[in-house]
Short mmCIF file of C-alpha atoms in Angstrom, two decimals:
data_model
loop_
_atom_site.label_atom_id
_atom_site.label_comp_id
_atom_site.label_asym_id
_atom_site.label_seq_id
_atom_site.Cartn_x
_atom_site.Cartn_y
_atom_site.Cartn_z
CA MET A 767 0.01 0.01 0.00
CA ASP A 768 1.16 3.53 -0.78
CA THR A 769 1.89 5.50 2.43
CA GLY A 770 2.77 8.77 0.71
CA ASP A 771 1.01 12.09 1.15
CA ARG A 772 -2.06 10.88 -0.68
CA PRO A 773 -3.45 7.38 -0.04
CA ALA A 774 -3.87 5.09 -3.01
CA ARG A 775 -7.44 4.35 -4.03
CA LEU A 776 -8.48 1.87 -1.39
CA ALA A 777 -11.00 -0.94 -1.02
CA VAL A 778 -13.02 0.18 2.01
CA GLY A 779 -14.94 -2.01 4.43
CA VAL A 780 -17.22 -0.77 7.21
CA LEU A 781 -17.67 -2.70 10.44
CA GLY A 782 -20.78 -1.09 11.91
CA ALA A 783 -23.03 0.65 9.40
CA GLY A 784 -24.55 2.99 11.93
CA ARG A 785 -24.87 6.73 11.70
CA VAL A 786 -21.13 7.41 11.67
CA GLY A 787 -20.04 4.40 9.62
CA SER A 788 -22.53 4.99 6.82
CA ALA A 789 -21.63 8.70 6.63
CA LEU A 790 -17.87 8.16 6.56
CA GLY A 791 -18.15 5.25 4.19
CA ALA A 792 -20.14 7.42 1.81
CA ALA A 793 -17.59 10.24 2.21
CA LEU A 794 -14.72 7.94 1.29
CA ALA A 795 -16.66 6.68 -1.71
CA ARG A 796 -17.26 10.28 -2.74
CA ALA A 797 -13.50 10.81 -2.55
CA GLY A 798 -12.92 7.98 -5.03
CA HIS A 799 -12.30 5.01 -2.79
CA ARG A 800 -14.20 1.79 -3.45
CA LEU A 801 -16.71 0.40 -0.96
CA VAL A 802 -16.47 -3.37 -1.00
CA ALA A 803 -18.17 -4.73 2.14
CA VAL A 804 -20.14 -3.66 5.18
CA SER A 805 -21.45 -5.30 8.33
CA GLY A 806 -24.52 -4.32 10.31
CA VAL A 807 -26.59 -5.96 13.01
CA SER A 808 -29.69 -3.84 13.55
CA ASP A 809 -32.44 -3.34 11.00
CA ALA A 810 -31.57 0.38 10.89
CA SER A 811 -27.90 -0.32 10.10
CA ARG A 812 -28.88 -2.79 7.39
CA ARG A 813 -31.11 -0.15 5.79
CA ARG A 814 -28.29 2.40 5.94
CA ALA A 815 -25.92 -0.11 4.34
CA ALA A 816 -28.30 -0.50 1.44
CA ASP A 817 -29.46 3.11 1.13
CA ARG A 818 -26.21 5.01 1.72
CA LEU A 819 -23.55 2.52 0.74
CA GLY A 820 -25.39 0.39 -1.81
CA LEU A 821 -24.27 -2.85 -0.20
CA ALA A 822 -25.91 -5.82 1.42
CA PRO A 823 -24.44 -6.54 4.87
CA SER A 824 -22.02 -9.41 5.31
CA GLY A 825 -20.02 -10.85 8.20
CA PRO A 826 -17.04 -9.10 9.81
CA GLU A 827 -14.63 -11.70 8.45
CA ASP A 828 -15.74 -10.97 4.90
CA VAL A 829 -15.38 -7.22 5.47
CA VAL A 830 -11.81 -7.61 6.71
CA ALA A 831 -10.85 -10.07 3.99
CA ARG A 832 -11.98 -7.82 1.15
CA ALA A 833 -10.87 -4.42 2.40
CA ASP A 834 -7.60 -2.47 2.42
CA LEU A 835 -9.06 0.03 4.89
CA VAL A 836 -11.45 -1.17 7.57
CA LEU A 837 -13.61 1.41 9.36
CA LEU A 838 -14.42 0.35 12.92
CA THR A 839 -17.50 2.48 13.60
CA VAL A 840 -19.00 0.83 16.67
CA PRO A 841 -19.86 2.19 20.15
CA ASP A 842 -16.85 2.88 22.39
CA ASP A 843 -17.63 0.04 24.79
CA VAL A 844 -17.82 -2.44 21.92
CA LEU A 845 -14.55 -1.42 20.29
CA PRO A 846 -12.00 -3.31 22.48
CA GLY A 847 -13.92 -6.56 22.16
CA LEU A 848 -14.29 -6.14 18.41
CA VAL A 849 -10.55 -5.58 17.95
CA ALA A 850 -9.67 -8.51 20.21
CA GLY A 851 -12.13 -10.70 18.33
CA LEU A 852 -10.65 -9.82 14.95
CA ALA A 853 -7.18 -10.68 16.21
CA GLU A 854 -8.33 -13.96 17.80
CA THR A 855 -10.10 -15.18 14.67
CA GLY A 856 -6.78 -15.22 12.83
CA ALA A 857 -8.05 -12.83 10.15
CA ASP A 858 -5.30 -11.65 7.84
CA LEU A 859 -4.71 -8.09 9.04
CA ARG A 860 -1.25 -7.63 7.54
CA GLY A 861 -0.90 -4.23 5.86
CA LYS A 862 -4.54 -3.29 6.35
CA LEU A 863 -5.45 0.14 7.65
CA LEU A 864 -7.62 -0.31 10.73
CA VAL A 865 -9.40 3.00 11.42
CA HIS A 866 -11.56 3.57 14.47
CA THR A 867 -13.68 6.68 15.01
CA SER A 868 -13.89 6.75 18.81
CA GLY A 869 -13.06 10.06 20.45
CA ALA A 870 -12.06 8.57 23.79
CA TYR A 871 -9.68 5.89 22.49
CA GLY A 872 -6.33 6.41 20.82
CA LEU A 873 -4.12 3.74 19.26
CA ALA A 874 -3.63 1.41 22.22
CA VAL A 875 -7.08 -0.15 21.76
CA LEU A 876 -5.91 -1.42 18.36
CA ASN A 877 -2.79 -3.15 19.73
CA PRO A 878 -4.14 -6.73 19.40
CA ALA A 879 -4.64 -6.12 15.69
CA VAL A 880 -1.34 -4.23 15.31
CA GLU A 881 0.45 -7.31 16.68
CA ARG A 882 -1.01 -9.18 13.70
CA GLY A 883 0.24 -6.62 11.19
CA ALA A 884 -2.58 -4.03 11.04
CA LEU A 885 -1.84 -0.34 10.52
CA PRO A 886 -3.65 1.69 13.20
CA LEU A 887 -5.37 5.06 12.83
CA ALA A 888 -7.76 6.97 15.11
CA LEU A 889 -9.92 9.47 13.18
CA HIS A 890 -12.66 11.02 15.26
CA PRO A 891 -15.13 13.31 13.45
CA VAL A 892 -16.10 16.22 15.68
CA MET A 893 -19.77 16.24 14.72
CA THR A 894 -23.08 14.80 15.85
CA PHE A 895 -24.73 12.32 13.51
CA THR A 896 -28.48 11.82 13.40
CA GLY A 897 -28.84 9.19 10.69
CA ARG A 898 -30.57 11.68 8.40
CA ASP A 899 -29.55 12.41 4.82
CA ASP A 900 -27.73 15.61 5.80
CA ASP A 901 -25.07 13.70 7.79
CA LEU A 902 -22.82 13.51 4.74
CA SER A 903 -23.02 17.24 3.99
CA ARG A 904 -22.26 18.01 7.65
CA LEU A 905 -18.80 16.48 7.24
CA THR A 906 -17.67 19.36 5.05
CA GLY A 907 -15.35 21.63 6.99
CA ILE A 908 -15.49 19.84 10.35
CA THR A 909 -12.42 18.87 12.34
CA PHE A 910 -11.24 15.32 12.99
CA GLY A 911 -9.22 14.40 16.06
CA VAL A 912 -6.31 12.47 14.54
CA THR A 913 -3.93 10.08 16.32
CA ALA A 914 -1.58 7.85 14.31
CA PRO A 915 1.95 6.46 14.35
CA GLU A 916 4.28 9.07 12.90
CA PRO A 917 4.91 7.15 9.64
CA LEU A 918 1.15 7.00 9.02
CA ARG A 919 0.41 10.60 9.95
CA PRO A 920 0.39 11.80 6.29
CA VAL A 921 -2.03 9.01 5.37
CA ALA A 922 -4.35 9.84 8.29
CA GLU A 923 -4.37 13.54 7.45
CA ALA A 924 -4.89 12.88 3.72
CA LEU A 925 -7.90 10.66 4.43
CA VAL A 926 -9.48 13.38 6.54
CA ILE A 927 -8.86 16.01 3.88
CA GLU A 928 -10.37 13.68 1.26
CA MET A 929 -13.50 13.53 3.39
CA GLU A 930 -13.49 17.36 3.26
CA GLY A 931 -12.55 17.66 6.93
CA GLU A 932 -9.68 19.34 8.77
CA PRO A 933 -7.23 17.12 10.67
CA VAL A 934 -6.23 18.22 14.18
CA TRP A 935 -3.49 16.20 15.88
CA ILE A 936 -4.33 14.74 19.32
CA GLU A 937 -1.63 13.01 21.34
CA GLU A 938 -2.42 9.49 22.56
CA ARG A 939 -2.24 10.57 26.21
CA ASP A 940 -4.76 13.36 25.64
CA ARG A 941 -7.55 11.42 23.95
CA ALA A 942 -9.74 10.99 27.07
CA LEU A 943 -9.50 14.67 28.03
CA TYR A 944 -10.08 15.72 24.42
CA HIS A 945 -13.27 13.67 24.24
CA ALA A 946 -14.42 14.81 27.69
CA ALA A 947 -14.18 18.43 26.55
CA LEU A 948 -16.27 17.73 23.46
CA ALA A 949 -18.89 15.68 25.29
CA ASN A 950 -19.14 18.24 28.09
CA ALA A 951 -19.91 20.95 25.55
CA ALA A 952 -22.12 19.14 23.07
CA ASN A 953 -23.89 16.38 25.00
CA HIS A 954 -24.55 18.32 28.16
CA MET A 955 -25.70 21.32 26.16
CA VAL A 956 -28.46 19.15 24.67
CA THR A 957 -29.50 18.01 28.15
CA LEU A 958 -29.54 21.56 29.50
CA ILE A 959 -31.57 22.92 26.61
CA ALA A 960 -34.03 20.05 26.73
CA GLU A 961 -34.43 20.60 30.46
CA SER A 962 -34.93 24.34 30.03
CA SER A 963 -37.47 23.72 27.28
CA GLU A 964 -39.42 21.39 29.54
CA LEU A 965 -39.44 23.96 32.37
CA LEU A 966 -40.78 26.60 29.98
CA ARG A 967 -43.50 24.25 28.81
CA LYS A 968 -44.52 23.70 32.44
CA ILE A 969 -45.35 27.41 32.75
CA GLY A 970 -47.26 27.55 29.50
CA VAL A 971 -44.67 28.49 26.86
CA ASP A 972 -45.90 26.58 23.81
CA GLU A 973 -42.84 26.98 21.62
CA PRO A 974 -39.77 27.22 23.89
CA GLY A 975 -37.48 26.80 20.87
CA ARG A 976 -38.59 30.17 19.49
CA MET A 977 -37.77 31.79 22.83
CA LEU A 978 -34.45 30.03 23.39
CA GLY A 979 -33.12 30.04 19.82
CA PRO A 980 -32.00 33.70 19.56
CA LEU A 981 -30.70 33.69 23.14
CA LEU A 982 -28.64 30.54 22.69
CA GLY A 983 -27.40 31.63 19.29
CA ALA A 984 -26.10 34.90 20.75
CA ALA A 985 -24.54 33.12 23.74
CA LEU A 986 -22.75 30.62 21.51
CA ASP A 987 -21.47 33.37 19.25
CA ASN A 988 -20.26 35.36 22.23
CA VAL A 989 -18.30 32.53 23.85
CA LEU A 990 -16.71 31.39 20.56
CA ARG A 991 -15.58 34.93 19.77
CA LEU A 992 -14.87 36.33 23.22
CA GLY A 993 -14.32 33.36 25.51
CA LEU A 994 -15.35 33.94 29.14
CA ALA A 995 -15.50 37.68 28.44
CA GLY A 996 -18.76 36.93 26.64
CA LEU A 997 -20.38 35.71 29.87
CA THR A 998 -23.62 37.42 30.89
CA GLY A 999 -26.30 36.73 33.49
CA PRO A 1000 -26.88 36.96 37.24
CA VAL A 1001 -23.79 35.02 38.35
CA VAL A 1002 -21.24 37.26 36.63
CA ARG A 1003 -23.25 40.28 37.79
CA GLY A 1004 -23.11 39.04 41.37
CA ASP A 1005 -26.91 39.02 41.68
CA ALA A 1006 -27.05 36.63 44.62
CA GLY A 1007 -30.72 37.28 45.34
CA THR A 1008 -31.71 36.30 41.79
CA VAL A 1009 -29.56 33.17 41.93
CA ARG A 1010 -31.23 32.16 45.21
CA LYS A 1011 -34.67 32.65 43.65
CA HIS A 1012 -33.60 30.40 40.77
CA VAL A 1013 -32.50 27.67 43.13
CA ASP A 1014 -35.67 27.86 45.25
CA ALA A 1015 -37.91 27.74 42.15
CA LEU A 1016 -36.02 24.77 40.71
CA ILE A 1017 -36.11 22.84 43.99
CA LEU A 1018 -39.91 23.00 43.82
CA ALA A 1019 -40.30 22.37 40.08
CA ALA A 1020 -37.43 20.01 39.26
CA PRO A 1021 -35.08 19.08 42.13
CA GLU A 1022 -32.68 17.21 39.84
CA ALA A 1023 -32.33 20.34 37.72
CA ALA A 1024 -31.63 22.37 40.85
CA ASP A 1025 -28.58 20.23 41.62
CA ALA A 1026 -27.23 20.80 38.09
CA TYR A 1027 -27.93 24.53 38.27
CA VAL A 1028 -26.04 24.86 41.58
CA ALA A 1029 -23.03 22.92 40.25
CA LEU A 1030 -22.85 24.96 37.08
CA ALA A 1031 -23.39 28.26 38.89
CA ARG A 1032 -20.52 27.43 41.21
CA LEU A 1033 -18.27 26.62 38.27
CA THR A 1034 -19.35 29.79 36.49
CA ALA A 1035 -18.67 31.90 39.57
CA ASP A 1036 -15.30 30.27 40.12
CA ARG A 1037 -14.22 30.95 36.51
CA ALA A 1038 -15.57 34.53 36.60
CA LEU A 1039 -13.75 35.20 39.85
CA ALA A 1040 -10.45 33.87 38.51
CA ALA A 1041 -10.84 35.97 35.35
CA GLY A 1042 -11.47 39.16 37.34
CA LEU A 1043 -15.05 39.44 36.10
CA LEU A 1044 -16.54 38.88 39.56
CA LYS A 1045 -15.41 40.74 42.69
CA PRO A 1046 -14.57 38.71 45.81
CA GLU A 1047 -17.37 40.29 47.87
CA ALA A 1048 -19.89 39.40 45.18
CA ALA A 1049 -18.51 35.86 45.10
CA GLU A 1050 -19.08 35.55 48.85
CA ARG A 1051 -22.72 36.56 48.43
CA LEU A 1052 -23.10 33.97 45.67
CA LEU A 1053 -21.47 31.40 47.91
CA ASP A 1054 -24.18 31.96 50.51
CA ALA A 1055 -26.90 31.81 47.87
CA LEU A 1056 -25.60 28.55 46.46
CA GLY A 1057 -24.94 26.97 49.83
CA GLY A 1058 -21.39 25.76 49.08
CA ASN A 1059 -17.81 26.68 48.37
CA ILE A 1060 -16.90 28.17 44.97
CA TRP A 1061 -13.27 28.76 45.81
CA THR A 1062 -10.54 26.63 44.23
#
């Protein structure tokens, strides 16, 4: 296989034709690589294999046997067992690119396959995938967290660029923290917005999305452009009385949301204090309102 700056046209197999696997498989096909085999267990993944990739699902052994590049697009908790299973079956992995898309794992999870001659890559697309038709178009311009052995770094980066993404190098030791940062921002944001929407519905707001959309859009724009300097709201203003009212209202309406509010308000106050946006006396008042220590 050519390991120069641009990968040769590869026969691509997909182990796990879920939301991510079907999108990346289609992106590689769009770049000129050849899809040869795909595996899928659920009815949904089988439909995606047929609709997006134009292939009928086959077994993992067939996928590995026919492919030069094997995409391992399975849930994080399944990945170690899948790799170990491939190695234990005695599948011929020599010279094959084994590419997983987990954010939390680096290269070590692929070691059982590497010992049998596989070439390991970790390419994590920084995007949410819904299984809808727009997943493929969403790949354009996104970043991929890339970890690879140094000799394979040009291949990894070229594959990402071919999928119309931007490669960003992540050291092996930093993969867990890298993924925690992404999950904390994206996954928890969804939970917070869904919770806020439900609270608004409880008080009679029929379309909370219309109310929250402009506010959240402005807040996201502010933080991406200005960082913490874009922070607004009662915590950074030191409005302890308002914060206490929030906590009291949430305790009555949604106690589990109150716990999350207090934890995030403490973190917000701590960061604002350290950045000089919140005065120490205001922080003390907030401390009393929140019922705990915000100092680090």
